[in-house]
Coordinates of C-alpha atoms in Angstrom, one line a residue:
Chain E
M1 CA 11.3 64.1 -18.4
Q2 CA 13.0 61.7 -15.9
D3 CA 15.3 64.5 -14.6
I4 CA 12.5 67.0 -14.2
L5 CA 10.4 64.4 -12.3
F6 CA 13.5 63.6 -10.1
Y7 CA 13.9 67.3 -9.2
I8 CA 10.2 67.7 -8.4
F9 CA 10.1 64.6 -6.2
A10 CA 13.4 65.4 -4.5
Y11 CA 12.3 69.0 -3.8
L12 CA 8.9 67.8 -2.5
A13 CA 10.6 65.2 -0.2
L14 CA 12.9 67.8 1.3
Q15 CA 10.2 70.4 1.6
F16 CA 7.7 68.1 3.3
G17 CA 10.5 66.6 5.5
F18 CA 11.4 70.1 6.6
L19 CA 7.7 70.8 7.4
V20 CA 7.5 67.6 9.5
V21 CA 10.1 68.9 12.0
A22 CA 9.8 72.7 11.7
N23 CA 6.4 73.8 10.5
P24 CA 6.1 77.6 10.9
F25 CA 2.3 77.5 10.8
S26 CA 1.4 74.9 13.3
R27 CA 3.0 73.0 16.2
N28 CA 0.4 70.3 16.0
P29 CA 1.9 66.7 16.0
V30 CA -0.9 65.5 13.7
T31 CA 0.0 68.1 11.0
S32 CA 3.6 66.9 11.3
A33 CA 2.5 63.3 10.8
M34 CA 0.5 64.2 7.7
F35 CA 3.5 65.9 6.2
L36 CA 5.5 62.8 7.0
V37 CA 3.0 60.8 4.9
L38 CA 3.6 63.3 2.0
T39 CA 7.4 62.9 2.5
I40 CA 7.0 59.1 2.2
A41 CA 4.9 59.4 -0.9
S42 CA 7.5 61.6 -2.5
L43 CA 10.2 59.1 -1.6
A44 CA 8.1 56.4 -3.2
G45 CA 8.0 58.5 -6.4
L46 CA 11.8 58.6 -6.3
F47 CA 11.9 54.8 -6.0
V48 CA 9.6 54.5 -9.0
L49 CA 12.0 56.7 -11.0
L50 CA 14.7 54.2 -10.1
H51 CA 12.5 51.4 -11.5
A52 CA 12.2 50.0 -8.0
F53 CA 8.5 49.4 -8.2
F54 CA 8.5 46.8 -5.5
L55 CA 10.3 49.0 -3.0
A56 CA 7.9 51.9 -3.8
A57 CA 4.8 49.8 -3.3
V58 CA 6.2 48.4 0.0
Q59 CA 7.1 51.8 1.1
V60 CA 3.6 53.1 0.6
L61 CA 2.0 49.9 2.0
V62 CA 4.0 49.7 5.1
Y63 CA 4.9 53.2 6.0
A64 CA 2.3 55.5 4.6
G65 CA -0.4 53.0 5.4
A66 CA -0.1 50.9 8.5
V67 CA 2.8 52.5 10.4
M68 CA 1.6 56.1 9.9
V69 CA -1.9 55.2 11.1
L70 CA -0.4 53.7 14.2
F71 CA 1.7 56.8 14.7
L72 CA -1.5 58.9 14.4
F73 CA -3.3 56.6 16.8
V74 CA -0.6 57.1 19.5
I75 CA -0.5 60.8 18.9
M76 CA -4.2 61.0 19.3
L77 CA -4.2 59.0 22.6
L78 CA -1.4 61.0 24.2
D79 CA -1.9 64.4 25.8
L80 CA -0.9 66.7 23.0
R81 CA -0.4 69.9 25.0
A82 CA 2.2 68.3 27.3
E83 CA 4.1 67.2 24.2
E84 CA 4.1 70.7 22.8
R85 CA 5.5 72.3 26.0
E86 CA 8.3 69.8 26.5
R87 CA 11.8 71.2 26.1
L88 CA 14.6 69.4 24.3
R89 CA 16.8 67.5 26.6
T90 CA 20.6 67.2 26.2
F91 CA 20.5 63.4 26.0
E92 CA 17.9 63.4 23.3
V93 CA 19.9 66.0 21.2
V94 CA 23.1 63.9 21.6
A95 CA 21.3 60.7 20.7
G96 CA 19.7 62.3 17.7
L97 CA 22.9 63.8 16.5
I98 CA 24.7 60.4 16.8
S99 CA 22.1 58.5 14.9
A100 CA 21.9 61.2 12.2
G101 CA 25.7 61.2 11.9
A102 CA 25.7 57.4 11.6
I103 CA 23.2 57.4 8.8
L104 CA 25.1 60.2 7.1
F105 CA 28.3 58.1 7.4
I106 CA 26.7 55.1 5.8
F107 CA 25.4 57.2 2.9
L108 CA 28.8 58.8 2.3
A109 CA 30.6 55.5 2.6
T110 CA 28.3 54.0 0.0
L111 CA 28.6 57.0 -2.3
V112 CA 32.4 56.9 -2.1
H113 CA 32.5 53.2 -2.9
S114 CA 30.1 53.3 -5.8
P115 CA 31.7 53.9 -9.2
P116 CA 31.0 57.3 -10.7
G117 CA 29.0 57.8 -13.9
I118 CA 25.6 56.8 -15.1
Q119 CA 24.9 53.1 -14.8
Q120 CA 22.3 51.1 -16.6
S121 CA 19.3 51.2 -14.3
P122 CA 17.8 47.8 -13.5
T123 CA 14.7 47.0 -15.5
A124 CA 11.3 46.6 -14.0
E125 CA 10.9 43.0 -15.2
G126 CA 12.0 40.4 -12.6
G127 CA 12.9 43.1 -10.1
T128 CA 10.7 41.5 -7.4
I129 CA 12.0 38.0 -8.2
A130 CA 15.7 39.1 -8.1
L131 CA 15.1 41.0 -4.8
G132 CA 13.4 37.9 -3.3
R133 CA 16.3 35.6 -4.3
L134 CA 18.9 38.0 -2.9
L135 CA 17.0 38.3 0.4
F136 CA 16.8 34.6 0.9
S137 CA 20.4 33.7 -0.3
H138 CA 23.0 36.5 0.1
Y139 CA 21.3 38.6 2.7
L140 CA 19.6 35.7 4.6
L141 CA 21.3 36.4 8.0
P142 CA 20.5 40.2 8.1
F143 CA 17.0 39.4 6.9
E144 CA 16.4 36.9 9.7
I145 CA 18.0 39.2 12.3
V146 CA 15.6 41.9 11.3
S147 CA 12.6 39.5 11.6
V148 CA 13.8 38.5 15.1
L149 CA 14.0 42.2 16.0
L150 CA 10.4 42.6 15.0
L151 CA 9.4 39.5 17.0
V152 CA 11.2 41.0 20.1
A153 CA 9.2 44.2 19.6
M154 CA 6.0 42.3 19.4
V155 CA 6.7 40.2 22.5
G156 CA 7.6 43.4 24.3
V157 CA 4.3 45.1 23.4
V158 CA 2.3 42.0 24.5
L159 CA 4.2 42.0 27.8
L160 CA 3.7 45.8 28.4
S161 CA 0.0 45.7 27.5
K162 CA -0.7 43.0 30.1
K163 CA -2.5 44.5 33.0
N164 CA -1.1 42.5 35.8
L165 CA 2.6 41.8 35.5
K166 CA 3.8 39.1 37.9
Chain W
M1 CA -11.2 37.1 -37.0
T2 CA -14.3 35.3 -36.0
L3 CA -17.3 37.0 -34.5
T4 CA -16.7 35.7 -30.9
E5 CA -13.1 36.9 -31.0
G6 CA -14.3 40.2 -32.3
M7 CA -16.9 40.5 -29.5
D8 CA -14.2 39.5 -27.0
Q9 CA -11.8 42.2 -28.1
V10 CA -14.4 44.9 -29.1
F11 CA -13.2 47.4 -26.5
V12 CA -9.5 46.7 -27.2
L13 CA -10.1 47.2 -30.9
L14 CA -12.1 50.4 -30.3
K15 CA -9.3 51.8 -28.2
H16 CA -6.7 50.9 -30.8
W17 CA -8.8 52.6 -33.5
L18 CA -9.2 55.8 -31.3
V19 CA -5.5 55.9 -30.5
G20 CA -4.6 55.4 -34.1
L21 CA -6.5 58.6 -35.0
A22 CA -4.0 60.8 -33.0
G23 CA -0.5 61.7 -34.1
P24 CA 2.3 59.3 -33.0
H25 CA 3.6 61.7 -30.4
W26 CA 0.3 61.8 -28.5
Q27 CA -0.5 58.1 -28.7
P28 CA 0.9 56.9 -25.3
L29 CA -0.8 59.7 -23.5
L30 CA -4.1 59.2 -25.3
S31 CA -4.0 55.5 -24.7
D32 CA -3.7 56.0 -20.9
L33 CA -6.4 58.7 -20.9
I34 CA -8.8 56.4 -22.7
S35 CA -8.1 53.6 -20.2
V36 CA -8.6 55.9 -17.2
A37 CA -11.8 57.4 -18.6
A38 CA -13.2 54.0 -19.4
L39 CA -12.4 52.7 -15.9
I40 CA -14.0 55.7 -14.2
A41 CA -17.1 55.7 -16.4
T42 CA -17.7 52.0 -16.0
F43 CA -17.3 51.7 -12.3
A44 CA -19.1 55.0 -11.5
T45 CA -22.1 53.6 -13.5
L46 CA -21.7 50.3 -11.7
F47 CA -21.8 52.3 -8.4
A48 CA -25.2 53.8 -9.4
V49 CA -26.6 50.4 -10.4
T50 CA -25.3 48.8 -7.2
T51 CA -26.8 51.3 -4.9
L52 CA -30.2 50.6 -6.5
L53 CA -29.6 46.9 -6.4
E54 CA -28.6 47.0 -2.8
R55 CA -31.6 49.1 -1.7
K56 CA -34.0 47.0 -3.7
G57 CA -32.4 43.7 -2.5
L58 CA -32.2 44.8 1.1
G59 CA -35.8 45.9 0.9
R60 CA -36.9 42.5 -0.3
M61 CA -35.0 40.8 2.4
Q62 CA -36.7 43.0 5.0
N63 CA -40.2 42.5 3.6
R64 CA -40.5 46.0 2.1
F65 CA -40.4 47.4 -1.4
G66 CA -37.3 49.6 -1.4
P67 CA -37.2 52.7 -3.5
N68 CA -40.1 52.6 -6.0
R69 CA -41.2 56.3 -6.6
V70 CA -38.6 57.8 -9.0
G71 CA -39.1 56.5 -12.6
P72 CA -40.5 53.1 -13.5
C73 CA -40.0 50.7 -10.5
G74 CA -37.7 53.3 -8.9
V75 CA -34.8 52.8 -11.4
L76 CA -34.0 56.5 -11.5
Q77 CA -33.4 56.7 -7.8
P78 CA -29.6 56.9 -8.1
L79 CA -30.1 60.0 -10.3
A80 CA -32.3 61.6 -7.7
D81 CA -29.8 60.8 -5.0
G82 CA -27.0 62.3 -7.1
V83 CA -29.0 65.6 -7.6
K84 CA -29.8 65.7 -3.9
A85 CA -26.1 65.3 -2.9
L86 CA -25.1 68.0 -5.4
I87 CA -27.6 70.7 -4.2
K88 CA -27.3 70.1 -0.5
E89 CA -25.4 72.6 1.6
D90 CA -21.9 71.7 2.4
I91 CA -21.4 72.2 6.1
V92 CA -17.9 72.3 7.7
P93 CA -17.8 72.5 11.5
S94 CA -16.3 75.7 12.8
G95 CA -13.8 73.9 15.0
A96 CA -12.7 71.6 12.2
D97 CA -9.3 71.4 10.6
K98 CA -10.5 72.7 7.3
V99 CA -7.7 71.5 5.1
M100 CA -7.8 67.9 6.3
H101 CA -11.6 67.9 6.4
F102 CA -11.5 68.8 2.7
F103 CA -8.9 66.3 1.7
A104 CA -10.2 63.3 3.6
P105 CA -12.9 62.2 0.9
L106 CA -10.4 62.7 -1.9
V107 CA -7.8 60.6 -0.1
L108 CA -10.4 57.9 -0.1
V109 CA -11.7 58.1 -3.7
V110 CA -8.5 58.6 -5.6
P111 CA -6.7 55.4 -4.2
V112 CA -9.7 53.1 -4.7
F113 CA -9.9 54.1 -8.4
L114 CA -6.1 53.7 -8.7
A115 CA -6.5 50.2 -7.2
L116 CA -8.9 49.3 -10.0
A117 CA -6.3 50.0 -12.6
V118 CA -4.4 46.7 -12.0
I119 CA -7.4 44.5 -12.3
P120 CA -7.7 42.7 -15.7
V121 CA -11.4 43.1 -16.6
G122 CA -11.1 41.0 -19.7
R123 CA -8.6 39.4 -22.1
N124 CA -5.9 42.1 -22.8
M125 CA -7.9 44.5 -20.7
A126 CA -5.8 45.5 -17.7
A127 CA -5.3 49.2 -17.6
L128 CA -1.9 48.8 -15.9
D129 CA 0.0 45.5 -16.1
L130 CA 2.6 45.9 -13.3
D131 CA 5.2 43.4 -12.3
S132 CA 4.0 43.7 -8.8
G133 CA 0.4 44.5 -9.4
V134 CA -1.1 42.7 -6.4
L135 CA 1.3 44.6 -4.1
F136 CA 0.3 47.9 -5.8
F137 CA -3.3 47.1 -5.2
F138 CA -2.7 46.6 -1.4
A139 CA -0.4 49.6 -1.2
V140 CA -2.9 52.0 -2.6
G141 CA -5.6 50.3 -0.5
A142 CA -3.7 51.2 2.6
A143 CA -4.4 54.9 2.0
T144 CA -8.0 54.4 2.8
E145 CA -7.1 53.9 6.4
L146 CA -5.5 57.3 6.4
S147 CA -8.6 58.9 4.9
V148 CA -10.8 57.4 7.6
F149 CA -8.4 58.8 10.2
M150 CA -8.3 62.2 8.6
A151 CA -12.1 62.4 8.4
G152 CA -12.5 61.4 12.0
W153 CA -9.8 63.5 13.5
S154 CA -10.4 66.7 11.5
S155 CA -14.1 66.9 12.2
R156 CA -13.5 67.8 15.9
N157 CA -16.4 65.6 17.0
K158 CA -16.2 62.9 19.5
Y159 CA -18.4 60.5 17.6
S160 CA -16.3 61.0 14.5
L161 CA -13.2 60.3 16.5
L162 CA -14.6 57.2 18.1
G163 CA -15.7 56.0 14.7
A164 CA -12.3 56.6 13.2
M165 CA -10.6 54.8 16.1
R166 CA -12.9 51.8 15.6
A167 CA -12.4 51.9 11.8
V168 CA -8.6 52.1 12.0
A169 CA -8.3 49.3 14.6
Q170 CA -10.6 47.1 12.5
M171 CA -9.0 47.8 9.1
I172 CA -5.5 47.2 10.4
S173 CA -6.5 44.0 12.0
Y174 CA -8.3 42.6 8.9
E175 CA -5.6 43.8 6.5
V176 CA -3.3 41.1 7.8
P177 CA -5.5 38.1 6.9
L178 CA -6.6 39.8 3.7
I179 CA -3.0 40.0 2.5
L180 CA -2.0 36.6 3.9
S181 CA -4.8 34.8 2.1
A182 CA -3.7 36.5 -1.1
I183 CA -0.1 35.3 -0.5
A184 CA -1.3 31.6 -0.8
V185 CA -2.3 32.4 -4.4
I186 CA 0.9 34.4 -5.1
M187 CA 2.9 31.4 -3.9
I188 CA 1.2 29.0 -6.3
A189 CA 1.0 31.3 -9.3
G190 CA 4.6 32.4 -8.7
S191 CA 3.9 35.9 -9.7
L192 CA 2.7 39.2 -8.3
S193 CA 1.3 40.4 -11.6
T194 CA -2.5 40.2 -11.8
V195 CA -2.3 39.3 -15.5
E196 CA 0.0 36.4 -14.8
I197 CA -2.2 35.1 -12.0
V198 CA -5.2 35.0 -14.3
K199 CA -3.1 33.3 -16.9
A200 CA -2.1 30.6 -14.4
Q201 CA -5.7 29.7 -13.9
A202 CA -6.4 29.1 -17.6
G203 CA -7.3 25.6 -18.9
Y204 CA -9.9 23.1 -18.1
S205 CA -9.9 19.4 -16.8
G206 CA -13.0 18.2 -18.7
V207 CA -15.4 21.0 -18.2
I208 CA -14.1 22.1 -14.8
P209 CA -11.8 25.1 -14.8
H210 CA -8.5 25.3 -13.1
W211 CA -9.5 28.1 -10.7
Y212 CA -7.8 28.4 -7.4
V213 CA -11.1 28.4 -5.5
L214 CA -11.6 24.8 -6.5
T215 CA -8.6 23.6 -4.4
P216 CA -8.8 23.1 -0.7
W217 CA -6.3 25.8 0.2
G218 CA -7.8 28.1 -2.4
F219 CA -11.3 27.6 -1.1
A220 CA -10.2 28.4 2.5
A221 CA -8.2 31.4 1.3
F222 CA -11.2 32.7 -0.8
I223 CA -13.5 32.6 2.2
L224 CA -10.9 34.3 4.4
F225 CA -10.4 36.9 1.7
M226 CA -14.1 37.7 1.4
I227 CA -14.6 38.0 5.1
A228 CA -11.6 40.3 5.4
A229 CA -12.8 42.3 2.4
M230 CA -16.1 42.9 4.1
A231 CA -14.3 44.2 7.1
E232 CA -12.0 46.3 5.0
S233 CA -14.9 48.0 3.2
N234 CA -16.6 48.6 6.6
R235 CA -19.8 46.8 5.5
A236 CA -22.3 44.9 7.7
P237 CA -21.7 42.8 9.8
F238 CA -18.4 44.7 10.2
D239 CA -19.9 48.2 10.2
L240 CA -19.0 49.2 13.7
P241 CA -17.1 52.3 12.5
E242 CA -20.5 53.8 11.4
G243 CA -22.7 52.0 14.0
E244 CA -25.6 54.4 13.7
S245 CA -27.3 53.2 17.0
E246 CA -24.1 54.0 19.0
I247 CA -22.1 56.8 17.3
I248 CA -24.4 58.5 14.8
A249 CA -22.5 57.8 11.6
G250 CA -19.0 57.3 12.8
Y251 CA -16.2 59.0 11.0
Y252 CA -18.4 60.8 8.5
T253 CA -20.8 62.3 10.9
E254 CA -19.7 65.8 10.1
Y255 CA -19.9 65.4 6.3
S256 CA -22.8 66.5 4.2
G257 CA -23.6 67.1 0.6
F258 CA -21.2 66.0 -2.0
K259 CA -18.4 65.2 0.4
F260 CA -20.7 62.6 2.0
A261 CA -21.5 61.3 -1.5
L262 CA -17.8 61.0 -2.2
F263 CA -17.4 58.8 0.9
F264 CA -20.3 56.7 -0.2
L265 CA -18.7 56.4 -3.7
G266 CA -15.3 55.5 -2.2
E267 CA -16.8 52.8 -0.1
Y268 CA -18.6 51.2 -3.0
V269 CA -15.7 51.5 -5.5
G270 CA -13.5 50.0 -2.8
M271 CA -15.9 47.1 -2.6
F272 CA -15.7 46.7 -6.4
A273 CA -12.0 46.8 -6.3
V274 CA -11.6 44.2 -3.6
S275 CA -14.3 42.0 -5.2
G276 CA -12.5 42.4 -8.5
M277 CA -9.3 41.3 -6.8
A278 CA -11.1 38.2 -5.3
V279 CA -12.3 37.4 -8.9
T280 CA -8.7 37.8 -10.2
L281 CA -7.1 35.8 -7.5
F282 CA -9.5 33.0 -6.9
L283 CA -12.3 32.9 -9.5
G284 CA -10.1 32.7 -12.6
G285 CA -10.4 36.4 -13.6
W286 CA -12.1 36.7 -17.0
H287 CA -12.0 32.9 -17.8
A288 CA -15.3 31.2 -18.5
P289 CA -16.6 28.9 -15.7
F290 CA -17.0 25.9 -18.1
S291 CA -15.1 24.9 -21.2
F292 CA -18.2 25.0 -23.4
L293 CA -18.9 28.6 -22.5
T294 CA -15.6 30.1 -23.8
W295 CA -17.4 31.8 -26.7
V296 CA -19.0 34.4 -24.3
P297 CA -16.8 37.6 -24.2
S298 CA -14.3 37.6 -21.4
W299 CA -15.2 41.0 -20.0
L300 CA -18.8 39.7 -19.6
W301 CA -17.5 36.9 -17.5
F302 CA -15.5 39.3 -15.3
F303 CA -18.4 41.6 -14.7
A304 CA -20.8 38.6 -14.1
K305 CA -18.5 37.3 -11.4
L306 CA -18.0 40.8 -9.9
I307 CA -21.8 41.3 -9.7
A308 CA -22.2 37.9 -8.2
L309 CA -19.7 38.7 -5.4
I310 CA -21.4 42.1 -4.9
C311 CA -24.7 40.2 -4.4
V312 CA -23.0 38.1 -1.8
F313 CA -22.0 41.3 0.0
I314 CA -25.6 42.6 -0.1
W315 CA -26.9 39.2 1.0
V316 CA -24.6 39.0 4.0
R317 CA -25.5 42.6 4.9
G318 CA -29.1 41.7 4.9
T319 CA -28.6 38.5 7.0
L320 CA -26.1 39.0 9.8
P321 CA -26.3 41.4 12.8
R322 CA -23.4 43.7 13.7
L323 CA -20.5 42.2 15.6
R324 CA -19.4 43.5 19.0
L325 CA -15.9 45.1 19.2
D326 CA -14.3 42.3 21.3
Q327 CA -15.9 39.6 19.0
L328 CA -14.4 41.5 16.0
M329 CA -10.9 41.5 17.4
N330 CA -11.0 38.0 18.7
F331 CA -12.2 36.8 15.3
A332 CA -9.4 38.6 13.5
W333 CA -6.5 37.6 15.7
K334 CA -7.5 34.3 17.0
F335 CA -9.2 32.7 14.0
M336 CA -8.5 34.6 10.7
L337 CA -4.8 35.1 11.3
P338 CA -3.8 31.5 12.3
M339 CA -6.1 30.1 9.7
A340 CA -4.5 32.2 7.0
L341 CA -1.0 31.1 8.1
L342 CA -2.0 27.4 8.1
D343 CA -3.6 27.9 4.7
M344 CA -0.2 29.2 3.4
L345 CA 1.3 26.0 4.7
A346 CA -1.3 24.0 2.9
A347 CA -0.6 25.9 -0.3
G348 CA 3.1 25.1 0.1
L349 CA 2.4 21.4 0.6
W350 CA 0.2 21.5 -2.5
H351 CA 3.1 22.8 -4.5
F352 CA 5.6 20.2 -3.3
I353 CA 3.5 17.0 -3.2
P354 CA 3.6 15.5 -6.7
A355 CA 0.7 13.0 -6.5
V356 CA -2.7 14.5 -7.2
S357 CA -4.7 12.3 -4.7
A358 CA -2.1 12.7 -2.0
R359 CA -2.1 16.4 -2.2
W360 CA -5.9 16.7 -2.2
L361 CA -5.9 14.5 0.9
V362 CA -3.2 16.2 2.8
C363 CA -4.3 19.8 2.0
S364 CA -8.0 19.0 2.8
A365 CA -7.1 17.4 6.1
L366 CA -4.9 20.3 7.0
V367 CA -7.5 23.0 6.2
L368 CA -10.4 21.1 7.8
G369 CA -8.4 20.3 10.9
A370 CA -7.2 23.9 11.2
Y371 CA -10.8 25.1 10.8
A372 CA -12.1 22.7 13.4
M373 CA -9.4 23.4 16.0
L374 CA -9.5 27.2 15.6
A375 CA -13.3 27.3 15.7
R376 CA -13.3 25.3 18.9
G377 CA -10.6 27.6 20.3
L378 CA -12.8 30.6 19.5
I379 CA -15.9 29.4 21.3
Q380 CA -14.1 27.9 24.2
G381 CA -14.7 29.4 27.6
R382 CA -17.9 30.9 26.3
K383 CA -21.2 29.8 27.9
V384 CA -23.3 28.5 25.1
A385 CA -26.5 27.8 26.9
K386 CA -30.1 28.5 26.5
R387 CA -30.9 32.0 27.3
T388 CA -33.2 32.5 30.2
Y389 CA -35.4 35.6 30.3
Q390 CA -36.3 37.3 33.6
Y391 CA -39.5 38.9 32.7
A392 CA -40.4 37.8 29.2
E393 CA -41.2 34.2 29.9

């Protein structure tokens, strides 16, 4: 049962992810964004299968909810046709390849270092509490750095949206 | 087992008996199905009752009768409305994105029913007891924003789009204080599970219950939660997204027939869900309000509190005029958000100050001081003077 569900969710995540970037039926950015929502929902399903309920809920709450709606907002307010015509620039391709390669490297490094075989999956009970304790003890510095990053983004937005910059 | 205990657990026992009839292999599935069916049936019925209550109540507040033609005193009006919605023609605009137009009402209705699953409607009566139940509630609630956007965008109508933009801006702004005010309770209860939060509010001092609403920080959080809940369910005075005098009906302008009824259903069930969450977080869930009333079945208390909160929703709708968009945003970001943050601070102090009188004093002072300062900040720079009329004197 678990395995079947895993393959279903994994297939859906890959399929929808493909449709986000290369949809043969429509070049509309809003359609891509809606497929991104479905991709995120499938990923949340995968998290549930790993007993990471907290992560699944946060994934849906933050990404499928607030962040996606803001994406759609921005897409709606921009001129869509200009976006469709734009060609890929070399710089963007290189930057994209570098970031994709970096993420792939992190994944591979983690996979190589993790011991093979089936491990006891963590139980649902206390998952949230354990995660909170880890975030505020062992991973305190990265956690705080990420929050400073968010603060910087927020200050930047406030600064940019001011009408008269002095 | 005494009679009161039996009455308290009557639905639980009924479910156990029904599940027991099936073979052992099918029991988990059957148990889930019964819970889901019971939830949908109960809250759909409550939806019908509430529409009637609202129309009658609003009618009384506005010096009119409300519906009084169908059945005795108009009590069959919801039935007539349902039949009307079912037999009306379903019109889809020719320029619409048909797939998204079709899915928008479903994306609203399915998550709001899912949100109801984590709310304990009585002792041992939570359909889904999750470790992070409150988080699950807010996570599925976030999907309603997507539905509003889908409806507004796919209709290919400028009024729909304007309504959707207003709705999304409003819902994102008010989601922040909604969740932050719930965090105060989570901090004190030390759990994200709705069942645990209700359990933390058990017990009585004399006849007074240990509900969170009866503490200074809890009272402030409850008021903030209710205001944010009104904004989240797009109800007056926060009904700008469907302001009929400006943008026809907002994001569901292009919906008719049963799809429109689904939006209506989604809005009301969303209101039940968020009121049920307010009952769970602040009003002690299914616990009796006084220690001498504990013999009344727990589910009765839950629904009594739920209906009381729904009456507050109706009362506010009949009382306050609609806000302007800038007032709405100022209120969310300049008053609700800092107030919710200071309230979290008050909850933290409440947890760490040992003496009862000291913590009452400190927390009350903090909450009242924050309220006074923020309210003054909100009306500052605004001319509050007697209005002068040019021609109407």
